[in-house]
PDB file of C-alpha atoms in Angstrom:
ATOM      1  CA  MET A1181      15.958  14.772  -3.073  1.00 65.00           C
ATOM      2  CA  ASN A1182      14.933  18.334  -4.004  1.00 76.00           C
ATOM      3  CA  ASP A1183      11.331  19.565  -4.007  1.00 81.00           C
ATOM      4  CA  ILE A1184      10.871  19.141  -7.786  1.00 85.00           C
ATOM      5  CA  ASP A1185      12.193  15.557  -7.733  1.00 86.00           C
ATOM      6  CA  ASN A1186      10.021  14.804  -4.706  1.00 87.00           C
ATOM      7  CA  LEU A1187       6.897  16.151  -6.435  1.00 90.00           C
ATOM      8  CA  ASN A1188       7.743  14.215  -9.619  1.00 92.00           C
ATOM      9  CA  SER A1189       8.160  11.001  -7.596  1.00 92.00           C
ATOM     10  CA  ILE A1190       4.831  11.487  -5.834  1.00 94.00           C
ATOM     11  CA  THR A1191       3.061  12.211  -9.139  1.00 93.00           C
ATOM     12  CA  LYS A1192       4.601   9.118 -10.764  1.00 92.00           C
ATOM     13  CA  LEU A1193       3.686   6.871  -7.819  1.00 94.00           C
ATOM     14  CA  ARG A1194       0.091   8.139  -7.752  1.00 94.00           C
ATOM     15  CA  LYS A1195      -0.285   7.427 -11.467  1.00 92.00           C
ATOM     16  CA  MET A1196       1.260   3.954 -11.156  1.00 90.00           C
ATOM     17  CA  PHE A1197      -0.829   3.048  -8.146  1.00 90.00           C
ATOM     18  CA  LEU A1198      -4.177   4.085  -9.610  1.00 91.00           C
ATOM     19  CA  GLY A1199      -3.781   1.743 -12.593  1.00 87.00           C
ATOM     20  CA  TYR A1200      -3.750  -2.020 -12.971  1.00 84.00           C
ATOM     21  CA  PRO A1201      -3.548  -4.143 -10.813  1.00 83.00           C
ATOM     22  CA  GLN A1202      -4.793  -1.755  -8.104  1.00 85.00           C
ATOM     23  CA  SER A1203      -7.938  -1.088 -10.115  1.00 87.00           C
ATOM     24  CA  THR A1204      -8.931  -4.734  -9.568  1.00 88.00           C
ATOM     25  CA  LEU A1205      -8.698  -4.189  -5.790  1.00 92.00           C
ATOM     26  CA  GLY A1206     -11.129  -1.279  -5.799  1.00 92.00           C
ATOM     27  CA  ILE A1207      -8.646   1.581  -5.403  1.00 94.00           C
ATOM     28  CA  ASP A1208     -10.492   4.873  -5.058  1.00 95.00           C
ATOM     29  CA  GLU A1209      -7.813   7.450  -4.246  1.00 96.00           C
ATOM     30  CA  VAL A1210      -4.203   7.728  -3.116  1.00 97.00           C
ATOM     31  CA  LEU A1211      -4.536   9.919  -0.048  1.00 97.00           C
ATOM     32  CA  HIS A1212      -0.951  10.518   1.057  1.00 97.00           C
ATOM     33  CA  ILE A1213       2.626   9.775   0.020  1.00 97.00           C
ATOM     34  CA  ASP A1214       5.644  10.815   2.100  1.00 97.00           C
ATOM     35  CA  THR A1215       8.915  10.071   0.320  1.00 96.00           C
ATOM     36  CA  GLN A1216      11.085  11.070   3.289  1.00 94.00           C
ATOM     37  CA  GLU A1217       9.470   8.816   5.892  1.00 96.00           C
ATOM     38  CA  GLY A1218       8.198   6.078   3.557  1.00 97.00           C
ATOM     39  CA  ILE A1219       4.540   6.499   4.444  1.00 98.00           C
ATOM     40  CA  ALA A1220       1.540   6.009   2.156  1.00 98.00           C
ATOM     41  CA  SER A1221      -2.221   5.774   2.458  1.00 98.00           C
ATOM     42  CA  ALA A1222      -5.026   5.032   0.037  1.00 98.00           C
ATOM     43  CA  ARG A1223      -8.783   4.645   0.068  1.00 98.00           C
ATOM     44  CA  TYR A1224     -10.406   1.505  -1.291  1.00 97.00           C
ATOM     45  CA  ILE A1225     -14.060   0.814  -1.927  1.00 97.00           C
ATOM     46  CA  ALA A1226     -15.227  -2.658  -0.964  1.00 97.00           C
ATOM     47  CA  ASN A1227     -18.203  -3.853  -2.976  1.00 95.00           C
ATOM     48  CA  GLU A1228     -20.545  -6.823  -2.811  1.00 95.00           C
ATOM     49  CA  SER A1229     -18.496  -8.923  -5.232  1.00 95.00           C
ATOM     50  CA  MET A1230     -15.612  -8.863  -2.701  1.00 96.00           C
ATOM     51  CA  CYS A1231     -17.749 -10.363   0.065  1.00 96.00           C
ATOM     52  CA  HIS A1232     -18.652 -13.770   1.330  1.00 92.00           C
ATOM     53  CA  SER A1233     -21.542 -14.425   3.734  1.00 85.00           C
ATOM     54  CA  GLY A1234     -23.286 -11.514   5.396  1.00 86.00           C
ATOM     55  CA  GLY A1235     -21.566  -8.713   3.499  1.00 90.00           C
ATOM     56  CA  ILE A1236     -18.158  -9.395   5.058  1.00 97.00           C
ATOM     57  CA  VAL A1237     -15.171  -8.720   2.801  1.00 98.00           C
ATOM     58  CA  GLN A1238     -13.142 -11.844   2.018  1.00 97.00           C
ATOM     59  CA  GLY A1239      -9.761 -11.821   3.797  1.00 97.00           C
ATOM     60  CA  GLY A1240      -7.782 -12.001   0.569  1.00 97.00           C
ATOM     61  CA  PHE A1241      -8.902  -8.475  -0.309  1.00 97.00           C
ATOM     62  CA  VAL A1242      -7.908  -7.210   3.136  1.00 98.00           C
ATOM     63  CA  THR A1243      -4.501  -8.837   2.678  1.00 98.00           C
ATOM     64  CA  GLY A1244      -4.228  -7.388  -0.835  1.00 97.00           C
ATOM     65  CA  TRP A1245      -4.974  -3.855   0.375  1.00 98.00           C
ATOM     66  CA  LEU A1246      -2.333  -4.136   3.085  1.00 98.00           C
ATOM     67  CA  ASP A1247       0.220  -5.693   0.739  1.00 98.00           C
ATOM     68  CA  ALA A1248      -0.344  -3.015  -1.887  1.00 97.00           C
ATOM     69  CA  ILE A1249      -0.075  -0.051   0.469  1.00 98.00           C
ATOM     70  CA  MET A1250       3.059  -1.487   2.083  1.00 98.00           C
ATOM     71  CA  ALA A1251       4.594  -1.744  -1.401  1.00 97.00           C
ATOM     72  CA  LEU A1252       3.638   1.873  -2.157  1.00 97.00           C
ATOM     73  CA  ALA A1253       5.176   3.099   1.109  1.00 98.00           C
ATOM     74  CA  CYS A1254       8.332   1.177   0.223  1.00 97.00           C
ATOM     75  CA  MET A1255       8.483   2.656  -3.279  1.00 97.00           C
ATOM     76  CA  ALA A1256       7.943   6.115  -1.812  1.00 97.00           C
ATOM     77  CA  LYS A1257      10.996   5.732   0.402  1.00 97.00           C
ATOM     78  CA  CYS A1258      13.258   3.625  -1.815  1.00 96.00           C
ATOM     79  CA  GLY A1259      12.440   5.010  -5.282  1.00 94.00           C
ATOM     80  CA  THR A1260       9.891   4.864  -8.065  1.00 94.00           C
ATOM     81  CA  ASP A1261      12.087   2.446 -10.038  1.00 94.00           C
ATOM     82  CA  VAL A1262      12.004  -0.216  -7.287  1.00 95.00           C
ATOM     83  CA  LEU A1263      10.033  -3.423  -7.666  1.00 96.00           C
ATOM     84  CA  VAL A1264       8.855  -4.475  -4.200  1.00 97.00           C
ATOM     85  CA  LEU A1265       8.561  -8.252  -3.898  1.00 97.00           C
ATOM     86  CA  THR A1266       6.827  -9.458  -0.756  1.00 98.00           C
ATOM     87  CA  LEU A1267       8.847 -12.293   0.757  1.00 98.00           C
ATOM     88  CA  GLU A1268       6.678 -12.699   3.842  1.00 98.00           C
ATOM     89  CA  ILE A1269       3.425 -11.105   4.990  1.00 98.00           C
ATOM     90  CA  LYS A1270       1.542 -11.447   8.252  1.00 98.00           C
ATOM     91  CA  VAL A1271      -1.992 -10.138   8.688  1.00 98.00           C
ATOM     92  CA  ASN A1272      -3.958  -9.847  11.920  1.00 98.00           C
ATOM     93  CA  PHE A1273      -7.714  -9.690  11.299  1.00 98.00           C
ATOM     94  CA  LEU A1274      -9.196  -7.681  14.178  1.00 98.00           C
ATOM     95  CA  ASN A1275     -12.666  -6.757  12.891  1.00 98.00           C
ATOM     96  CA  SER A1276     -14.758  -7.543   9.826  1.00 97.00           C
ATOM     97  CA  ALA A1277     -14.410  -5.300   6.784  1.00 98.00           C
ATOM     98  CA  LYS A1278     -17.804  -4.381   5.353  1.00 97.00           C
ATOM     99  CA  ILE A1279     -18.987  -2.942   2.045  1.00 96.00           C
ATOM    100  CA  GLY A1280     -17.925   0.691   1.742  1.00 97.00           C
ATOM    101  CA  LYS A1281     -14.829   2.854   2.017  1.00 98.00           C
ATOM    102  CA  LEU A1282     -11.707   1.652   3.799  1.00 98.00           C
ATOM    103  CA  ILE A1283      -8.379   3.406   4.450  1.00 98.00           C
ATOM    104  CA  SER A1284      -5.109   1.493   4.159  1.00 98.00           C
ATOM    105  CA  THR A1285      -1.922   3.062   5.565  1.00 98.00           C
ATOM    106  CA  ALA A1286       1.670   1.826   5.755  1.00 98.00           C
ATOM    107  CA  LYS A1287       5.122   2.898   6.888  1.00 98.00           C
ATOM    108  CA  VAL A1288       8.619   1.587   6.168  1.00 98.00           C
ATOM    109  CA  ILE A1289      10.162   0.633   9.510  1.00 98.00           C
ATOM    110  CA  LYS A1290      13.644  -0.159   8.190  1.00 98.00           C
ATOM    111  CA  ASN A1291      15.216  -0.730   4.834  1.00 97.00           C
ATOM    112  CA  THR A1292      18.586  -1.764   3.514  1.00 96.00           C
ATOM    113  CA  LYS A1293      19.736  -1.790  -0.097  1.00 94.00           C
ATOM    114  CA  SER A1294      17.962  -5.090  -0.779  1.00 97.00           C
ATOM    115  CA  ILE A1295      15.370  -5.689   1.993  1.00 98.00           C
ATOM    116  CA  ALA A1296      12.621  -3.615   3.622  1.00 98.00           C
ATOM    117  CA  PHE A1297      10.482  -4.135   6.707  1.00 98.00           C
ATOM    118  CA  VAL A1298       7.083  -2.485   6.507  1.00 98.00           C
ATOM    119  CA  GLU A1299       3.968  -2.305   8.657  1.00 98.00           C
ATOM    120  CA  GLY A1300       0.447  -1.371   7.698  1.00 98.00           C
ATOM    121  CA  LYS A1301      -3.097  -1.053   8.924  1.00 98.00           C
ATOM    122  CA  LEU A1302      -6.592  -1.043   7.472  1.00 98.00           C
ATOM    123  CA  GLU A1303      -9.367   1.037   9.023  1.00 98.00           C
ATOM    124  CA  ASN A1304     -12.957   1.716   8.138  1.00 97.00           C
ATOM    125  CA  ILE A1305     -14.057   5.277   7.417  1.00 96.00           C
ATOM    126  CA  GLU A1306     -14.953   5.797  11.097  1.00 97.00           C
ATOM    127  CA  GLY A1307     -11.389   4.934  12.138  1.00 97.00           C
ATOM    128  CA  GLN A1308     -12.131   1.453  13.507  1.00 98.00           C
ATOM    129  CA  LEU A1309      -9.100  -0.804  13.084  1.00 98.00           C
ATOM    130  CA  ILE A1310      -9.945  -3.716  10.789  1.00 98.00           C
ATOM    131  CA  ALA A1311      -6.547  -5.369  10.305  1.00 98.00           C
ATOM    132  CA  THR A1312      -2.830  -4.854  10.781  1.00 98.00           C
ATOM    133  CA  GLY A1313       0.007  -6.321   8.800  1.00 98.00           C
ATOM    134  CA  THR A1314       3.748  -6.550   8.500  1.00 98.00           C
ATOM    135  CA  CYS A1315       5.892  -7.626   5.611  1.00 98.00           C
ATOM    136  CA  THR A1316       9.443  -8.316   4.627  1.00 98.00           C
ATOM    137  CA  ALA A1317      10.132  -7.325   1.038  1.00 98.00           C
ATOM    138  CA  LYS A1318      12.957  -7.809  -1.441  1.00 98.00           C
ATOM    139  CA  LEU A1319      13.859  -4.672  -3.381  1.00 98.00           C
ATOM    140  CA  LYS A1320      14.794  -4.874  -7.075  1.00 96.00           C
ATOM    141  CA  TYR A1321      16.180  -1.545  -8.254  1.00 94.00           C
ATOM    142  CA  ASN A1322      15.996  -0.200 -11.812  1.00 91.00           C
ATOM    143  CA  PHE A1323      12.946  -2.321 -12.564  1.00 90.00           C
ATOM    144  CA  TYR A1324      10.696   0.511 -13.802  1.00 83.00           C
ATOM    145  CA  LYS A1325      13.405   2.553 -15.554  1.00 76.00           C
ATOM    146  CA  ASN A1326      12.338   3.785 -18.975  1.00 54.00           C
TER     147      ASN A1326
END
């Protein structure tokens, strides 16, 4: 991929990722996309409506943030036209996520033509690890072709 194609892919992915359904998860900013290594990171803002008792973010949002960033990392590596379908996801909840800014990061570990293995993490703004996750995803090419 040449530099122009790479920049176009990153621009397209940022635009896609900042819209629906990410907007329902509190996406704030796409921080990084690496199309060579299949790495992505984004900042989310957890608000009170995402919490259960004591201002702790409900685990479904944590899982959603990890799932979404793992899909973005996969699209970065495999192509902007790829639909990433999570076949299996595992999340380890290590600390409570609280109201505020959180950083979600993921990397493609291995991919074939039809399957990808991805790992991710969620940290608070101070760098404390909140959760880790892994997923196996099915790749459907030519899904987003215009």
